[in-house]
Coordinates of C-alpha atoms and ligand atoms in Angstrom, one line a residue:
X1 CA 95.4 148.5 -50.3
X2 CA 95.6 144.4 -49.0
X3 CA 95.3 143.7 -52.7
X4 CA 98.0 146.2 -53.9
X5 CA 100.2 145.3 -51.3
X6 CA 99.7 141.3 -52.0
X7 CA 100.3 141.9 -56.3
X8 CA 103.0 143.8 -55.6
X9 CA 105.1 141.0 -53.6
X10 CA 103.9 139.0 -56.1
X11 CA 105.2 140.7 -58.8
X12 CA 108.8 141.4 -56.7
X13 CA 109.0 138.0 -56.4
X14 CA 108.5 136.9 -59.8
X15 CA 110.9 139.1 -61.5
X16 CA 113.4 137.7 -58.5
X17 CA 112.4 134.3 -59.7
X18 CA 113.1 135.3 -63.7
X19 CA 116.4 137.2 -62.3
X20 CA 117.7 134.1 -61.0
X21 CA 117.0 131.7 -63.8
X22 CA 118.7 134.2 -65.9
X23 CA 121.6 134.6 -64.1
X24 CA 122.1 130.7 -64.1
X25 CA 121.7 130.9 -67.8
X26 CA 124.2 133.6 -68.0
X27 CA 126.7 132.2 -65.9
X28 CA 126.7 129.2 -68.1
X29 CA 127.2 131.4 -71.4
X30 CA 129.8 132.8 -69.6
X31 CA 131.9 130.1 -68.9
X32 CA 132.0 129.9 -72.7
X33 CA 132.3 133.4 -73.3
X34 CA 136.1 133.6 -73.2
X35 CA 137.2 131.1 -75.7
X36 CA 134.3 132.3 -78.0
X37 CA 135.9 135.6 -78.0
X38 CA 132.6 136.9 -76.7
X39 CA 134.8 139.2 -74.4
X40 CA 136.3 142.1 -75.2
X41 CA 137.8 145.0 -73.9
X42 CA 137.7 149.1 -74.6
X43 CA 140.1 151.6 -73.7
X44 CA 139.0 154.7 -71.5
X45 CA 141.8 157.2 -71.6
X46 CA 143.1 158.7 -68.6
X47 CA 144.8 162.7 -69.6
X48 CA 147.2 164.9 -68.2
X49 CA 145.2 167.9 -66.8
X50 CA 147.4 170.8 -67.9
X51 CA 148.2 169.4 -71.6
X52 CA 144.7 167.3 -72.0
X53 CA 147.2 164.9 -73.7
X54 CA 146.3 160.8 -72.9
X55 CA 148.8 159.7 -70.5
X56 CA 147.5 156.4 -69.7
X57 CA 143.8 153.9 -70.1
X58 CA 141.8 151.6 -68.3
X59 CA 140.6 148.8 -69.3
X60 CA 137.2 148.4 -69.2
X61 CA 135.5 145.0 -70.3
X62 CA 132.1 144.4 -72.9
X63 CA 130.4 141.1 -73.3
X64 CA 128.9 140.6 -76.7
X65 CA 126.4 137.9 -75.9
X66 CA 125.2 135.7 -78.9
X67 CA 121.6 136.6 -78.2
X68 CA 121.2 138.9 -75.7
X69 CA 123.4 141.7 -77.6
X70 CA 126.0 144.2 -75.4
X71 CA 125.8 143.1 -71.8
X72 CA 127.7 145.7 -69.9
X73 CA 130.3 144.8 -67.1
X74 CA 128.1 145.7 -64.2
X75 CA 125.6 143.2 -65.5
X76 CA 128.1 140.2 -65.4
X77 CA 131.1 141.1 -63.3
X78 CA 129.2 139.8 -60.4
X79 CA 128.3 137.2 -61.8
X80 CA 131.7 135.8 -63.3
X81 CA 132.6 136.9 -59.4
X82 CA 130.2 134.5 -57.6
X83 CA 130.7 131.7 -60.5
X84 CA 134.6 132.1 -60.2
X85 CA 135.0 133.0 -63.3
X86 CA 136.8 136.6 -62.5
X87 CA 139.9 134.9 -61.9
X88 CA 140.5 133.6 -66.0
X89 CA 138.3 136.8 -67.4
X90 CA 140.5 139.1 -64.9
X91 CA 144.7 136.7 -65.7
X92 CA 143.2 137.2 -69.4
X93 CA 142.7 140.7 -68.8
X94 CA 146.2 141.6 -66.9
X95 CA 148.3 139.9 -70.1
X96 CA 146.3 142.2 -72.5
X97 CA 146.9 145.2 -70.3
X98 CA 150.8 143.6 -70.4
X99 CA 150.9 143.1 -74.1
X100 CA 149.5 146.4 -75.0
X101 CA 151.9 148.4 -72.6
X102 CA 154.7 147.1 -74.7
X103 CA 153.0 147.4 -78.0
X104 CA 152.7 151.2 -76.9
X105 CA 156.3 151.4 -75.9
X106 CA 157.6 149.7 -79.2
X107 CA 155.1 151.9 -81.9
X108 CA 154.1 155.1 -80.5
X109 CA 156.9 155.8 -78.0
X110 CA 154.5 156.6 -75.7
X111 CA 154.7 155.6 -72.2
X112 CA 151.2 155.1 -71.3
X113 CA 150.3 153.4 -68.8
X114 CA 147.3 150.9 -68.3
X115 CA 144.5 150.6 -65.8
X116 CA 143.1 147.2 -64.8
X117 CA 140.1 147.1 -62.3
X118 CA 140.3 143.9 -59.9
X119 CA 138.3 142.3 -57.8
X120 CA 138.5 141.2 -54.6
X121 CA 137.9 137.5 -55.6
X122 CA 140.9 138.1 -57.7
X123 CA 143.3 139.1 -54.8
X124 CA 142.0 136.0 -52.9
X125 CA 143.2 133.9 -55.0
X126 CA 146.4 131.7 -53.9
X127 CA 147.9 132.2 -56.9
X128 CA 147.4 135.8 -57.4
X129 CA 151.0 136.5 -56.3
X130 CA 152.7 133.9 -58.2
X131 CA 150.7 135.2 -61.4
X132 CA 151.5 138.4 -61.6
X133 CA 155.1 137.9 -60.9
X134 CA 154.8 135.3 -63.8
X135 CA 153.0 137.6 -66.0
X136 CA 155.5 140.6 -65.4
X137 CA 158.9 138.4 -66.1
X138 CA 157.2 137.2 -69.2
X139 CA 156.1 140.5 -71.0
X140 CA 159.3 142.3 -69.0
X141 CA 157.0 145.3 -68.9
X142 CA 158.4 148.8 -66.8
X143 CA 156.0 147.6 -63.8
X144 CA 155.0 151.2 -63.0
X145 CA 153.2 151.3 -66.3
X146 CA 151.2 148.4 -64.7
X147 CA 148.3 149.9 -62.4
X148 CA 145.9 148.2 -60.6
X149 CA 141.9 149.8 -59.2
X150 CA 141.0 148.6 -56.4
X151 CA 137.5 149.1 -54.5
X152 CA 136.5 149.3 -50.6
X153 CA 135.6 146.0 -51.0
X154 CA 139.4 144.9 -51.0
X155 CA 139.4 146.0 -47.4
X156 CA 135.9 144.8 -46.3
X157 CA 136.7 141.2 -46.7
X158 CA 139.8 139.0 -45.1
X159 CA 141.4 142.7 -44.6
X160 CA 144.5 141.7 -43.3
X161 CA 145.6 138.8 -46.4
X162 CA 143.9 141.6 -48.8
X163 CA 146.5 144.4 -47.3
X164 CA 149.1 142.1 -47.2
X165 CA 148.7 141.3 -50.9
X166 CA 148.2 145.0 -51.7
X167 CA 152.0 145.7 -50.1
X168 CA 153.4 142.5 -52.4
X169 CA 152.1 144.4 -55.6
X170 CA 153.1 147.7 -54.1
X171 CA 156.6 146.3 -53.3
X172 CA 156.8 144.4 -57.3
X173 CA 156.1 148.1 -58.5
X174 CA 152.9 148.0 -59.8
X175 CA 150.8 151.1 -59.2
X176 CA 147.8 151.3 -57.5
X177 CA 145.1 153.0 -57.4
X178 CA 141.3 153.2 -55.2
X179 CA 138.5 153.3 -57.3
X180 CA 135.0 155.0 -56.4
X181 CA 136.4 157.1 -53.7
X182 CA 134.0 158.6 -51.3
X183 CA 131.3 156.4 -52.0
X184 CA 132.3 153.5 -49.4
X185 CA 131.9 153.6 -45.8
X186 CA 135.5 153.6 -45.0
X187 CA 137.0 155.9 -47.7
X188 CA 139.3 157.6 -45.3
X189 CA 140.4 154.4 -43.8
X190 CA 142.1 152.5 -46.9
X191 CA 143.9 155.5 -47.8
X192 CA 145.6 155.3 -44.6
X193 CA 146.1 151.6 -44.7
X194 CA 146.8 150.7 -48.3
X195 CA 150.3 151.9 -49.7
X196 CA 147.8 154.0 -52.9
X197 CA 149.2 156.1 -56.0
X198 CA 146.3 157.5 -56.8
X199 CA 143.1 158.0 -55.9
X200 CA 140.1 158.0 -58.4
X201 CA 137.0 160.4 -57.0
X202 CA 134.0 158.9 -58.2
X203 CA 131.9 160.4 -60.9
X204 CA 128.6 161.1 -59.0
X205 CA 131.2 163.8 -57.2
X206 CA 132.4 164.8 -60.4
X207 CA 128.9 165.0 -62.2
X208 CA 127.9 168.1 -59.6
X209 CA 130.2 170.2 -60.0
X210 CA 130.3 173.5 -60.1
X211 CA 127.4 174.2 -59.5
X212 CA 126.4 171.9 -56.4
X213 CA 128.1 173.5 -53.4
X214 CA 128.1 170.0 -51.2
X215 CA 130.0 168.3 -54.0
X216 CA 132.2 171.3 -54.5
X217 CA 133.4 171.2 -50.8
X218 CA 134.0 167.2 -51.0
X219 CA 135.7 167.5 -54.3
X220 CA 138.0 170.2 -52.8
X221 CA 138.4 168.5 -49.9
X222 CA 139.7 165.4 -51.3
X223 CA 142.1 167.2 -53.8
X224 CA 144.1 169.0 -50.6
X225 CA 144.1 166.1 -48.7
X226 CA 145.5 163.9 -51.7
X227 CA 148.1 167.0 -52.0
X228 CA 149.3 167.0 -49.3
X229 CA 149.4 163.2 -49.3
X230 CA 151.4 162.9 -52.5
X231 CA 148.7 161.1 -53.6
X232 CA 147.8 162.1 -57.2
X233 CA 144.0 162.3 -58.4
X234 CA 142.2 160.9 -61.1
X235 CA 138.8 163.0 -61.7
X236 CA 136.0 160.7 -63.0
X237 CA 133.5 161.2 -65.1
X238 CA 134.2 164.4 -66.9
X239 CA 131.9 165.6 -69.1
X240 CA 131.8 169.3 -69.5
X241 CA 134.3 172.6 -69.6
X242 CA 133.1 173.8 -66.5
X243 CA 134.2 170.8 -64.7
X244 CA 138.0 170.6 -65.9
X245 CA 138.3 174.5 -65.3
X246 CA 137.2 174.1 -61.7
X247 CA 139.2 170.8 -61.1
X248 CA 142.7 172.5 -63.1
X249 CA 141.9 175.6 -60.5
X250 CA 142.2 172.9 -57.3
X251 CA 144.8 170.6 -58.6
X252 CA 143.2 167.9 -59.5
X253 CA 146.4 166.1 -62.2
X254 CA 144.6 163.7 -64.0
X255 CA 140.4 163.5 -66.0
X256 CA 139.1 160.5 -67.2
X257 CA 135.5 160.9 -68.9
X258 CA 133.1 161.4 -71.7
X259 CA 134.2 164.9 -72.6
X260 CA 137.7 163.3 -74.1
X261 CA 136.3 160.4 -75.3
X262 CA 133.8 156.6 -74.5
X263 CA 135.5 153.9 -73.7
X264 CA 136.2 152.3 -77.3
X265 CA 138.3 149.9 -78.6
X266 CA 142.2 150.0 -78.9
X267 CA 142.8 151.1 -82.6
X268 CA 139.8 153.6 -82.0
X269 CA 140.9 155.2 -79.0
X270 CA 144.9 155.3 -81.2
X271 CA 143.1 157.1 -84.2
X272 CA 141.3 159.4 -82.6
X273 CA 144.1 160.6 -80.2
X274 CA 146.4 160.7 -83.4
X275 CA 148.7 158.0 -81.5
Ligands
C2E301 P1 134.6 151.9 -63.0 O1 135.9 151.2 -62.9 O2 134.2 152.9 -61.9 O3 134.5 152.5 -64.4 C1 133.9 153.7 -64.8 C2 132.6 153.5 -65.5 O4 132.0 154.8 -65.7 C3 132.7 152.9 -66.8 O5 131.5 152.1 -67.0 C4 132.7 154.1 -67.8 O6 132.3 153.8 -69.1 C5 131.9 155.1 -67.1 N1 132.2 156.4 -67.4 C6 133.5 156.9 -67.5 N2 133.5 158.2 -67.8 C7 132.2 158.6 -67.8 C8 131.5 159.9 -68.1 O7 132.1 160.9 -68.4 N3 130.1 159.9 -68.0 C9 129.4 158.7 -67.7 N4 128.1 158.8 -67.6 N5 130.0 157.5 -67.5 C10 131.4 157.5 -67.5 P2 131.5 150.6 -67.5 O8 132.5 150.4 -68.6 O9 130.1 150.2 -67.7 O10 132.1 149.9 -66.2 C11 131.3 149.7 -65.0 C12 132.1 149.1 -63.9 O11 132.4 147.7 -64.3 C13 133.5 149.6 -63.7 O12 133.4 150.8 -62.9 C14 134.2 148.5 -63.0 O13 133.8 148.5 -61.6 C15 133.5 147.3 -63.6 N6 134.5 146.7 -64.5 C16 134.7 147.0 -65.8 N7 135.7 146.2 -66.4 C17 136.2 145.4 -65.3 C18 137.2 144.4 -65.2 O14 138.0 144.1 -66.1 N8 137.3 143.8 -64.0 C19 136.5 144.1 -62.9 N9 136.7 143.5 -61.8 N10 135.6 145.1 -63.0 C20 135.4 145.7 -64.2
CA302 CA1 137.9 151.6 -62.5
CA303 CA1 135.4 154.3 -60.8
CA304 CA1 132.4 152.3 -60.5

């Protein structure tokens, strides 16, 4: 058992060890990533849950490494985080999101709105303020088609600048919206601090139901307390019938998930919703 134990820190920490150097190696291809158009970004529509009809995407981001083929944003968001990096990937992401909110409004008519996810090294930023409002005067987008996720972690760190900033966006117009909800610690607490639109229940809720009975109670839970919040609901991570007949019975407004369509990119996602 002395011997297992010993190989097996040994082990841990070599693949630590190989973690790290890739990481660094990463971080350095990913400084270069942007400008060698390595980056891109897929759409993942959001629908209307009475008409199924797309009402609005997020943006979702997929780095196409030279090499190491399709790394997937929850491989290198963390690291663009910790290098910096998230603030040009995430400024480059926001005028896409602008760009293609008018392109919508000028071709299809449609007024869909787009979903960025930010991240709390984003919202840090001195500038972030003075960005956006530069970002917004330039396109001359309708700011509520402009919507911003935001995680738990927004609150966790330097809460009171974080909040602060949260109000600014909320007072320029720009939706918002908490991401993951129900899988932080303090869930219930940023709904009652942050001035939200909409809240987005997190697919490992989603994934359960019907047939779970836990998952059904939380699920219904947060759709009447989001009613009678006027906050509206995203449901995450559908994937089956059973699911959208049991979230249109509780009032949940809005599904996002495989059932309608994968994350693809833009003239995809116009094709195969006919747009
Ligand atoms: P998220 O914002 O919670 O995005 C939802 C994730 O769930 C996406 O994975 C999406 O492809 C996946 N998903 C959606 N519907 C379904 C479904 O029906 N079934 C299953 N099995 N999965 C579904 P993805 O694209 O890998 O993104 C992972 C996370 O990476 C995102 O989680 C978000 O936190 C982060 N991320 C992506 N793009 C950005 C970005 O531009 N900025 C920042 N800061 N984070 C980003
Ligand atoms: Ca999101
Ligand atoms: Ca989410
Ligand atoms: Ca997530």
């Amino acid at each position: 058992a002395k011997l297992l134990g010993k190989n097996r820190i040994h082990v841990f920490e070599k693949s630590l060890e190989t973690k790290v150097i890739k990481n660094h190696q990463l971080e350095n291809d990913l400084r270069l990533a942007l400008q060698n158009h390595e980056i891109t970004m897929v759409y993942h529509p959001i629908v209307d849950a009475s008409t199924l009809n797309m009402v609005g995407a997020e943006i979702l981001l997929r780095w196409q490494h030279p090499t190491e083929g399709l790394i997937m944003p929850t491989d290198f968001i963390p690291i663009a985080e910790s290098a910096q990096l998230i603030l040009e990937i995430g400024y480059w992401t926001i005028e896409k999101a602008c760009e293609q909110i008018l392109k919508w409004q000028d071709s299809t008519k449609a007024n869909f709105f787009i979903a960025v996810n930010l991240s709390v090294v984003q919202i840090r930023d001195k500038n972030f303020l003075d960005k956006i409002t530069d970002l917004i005067y330039k396109y001359k987008i309708p700011r509520n088609f402009l919507e911003f996720e935001v995680t738990e972690s927004i609150l966790l760190s330097e809460s009171e600048r974080s909040i602060e900033i949260i109000n600014q966006l909320k007072l320029m117009g720009i939706k918002l919206s908490i991401d993951d909800f129900g899988t932080g610690y303090s869930s219930f607490d940023y709904i009652r601090k942050l001035p939200l639109d909409k809240i987005k229940v997190d697919k490992s809720f989603i994934q359960d139901i019907p047939h779970d009975s836990n998952s059904v109670t939380i699920v219904k839970t947060i759709l009447n307390m989001a009613n009678e919040m006027n906050l509206e609901v995203v449901a995450e991570g559908v994937e089956t019938a059973a699911q959208i007949k049991f979230l249109r019975k509780h009032n949940c407004q809005f599904f996002q998930g495989f059932y309608f369509s994968k994350p693809k990119p833009v003239d995809i996602i116009q094709q195969q919703f006919k747009l």
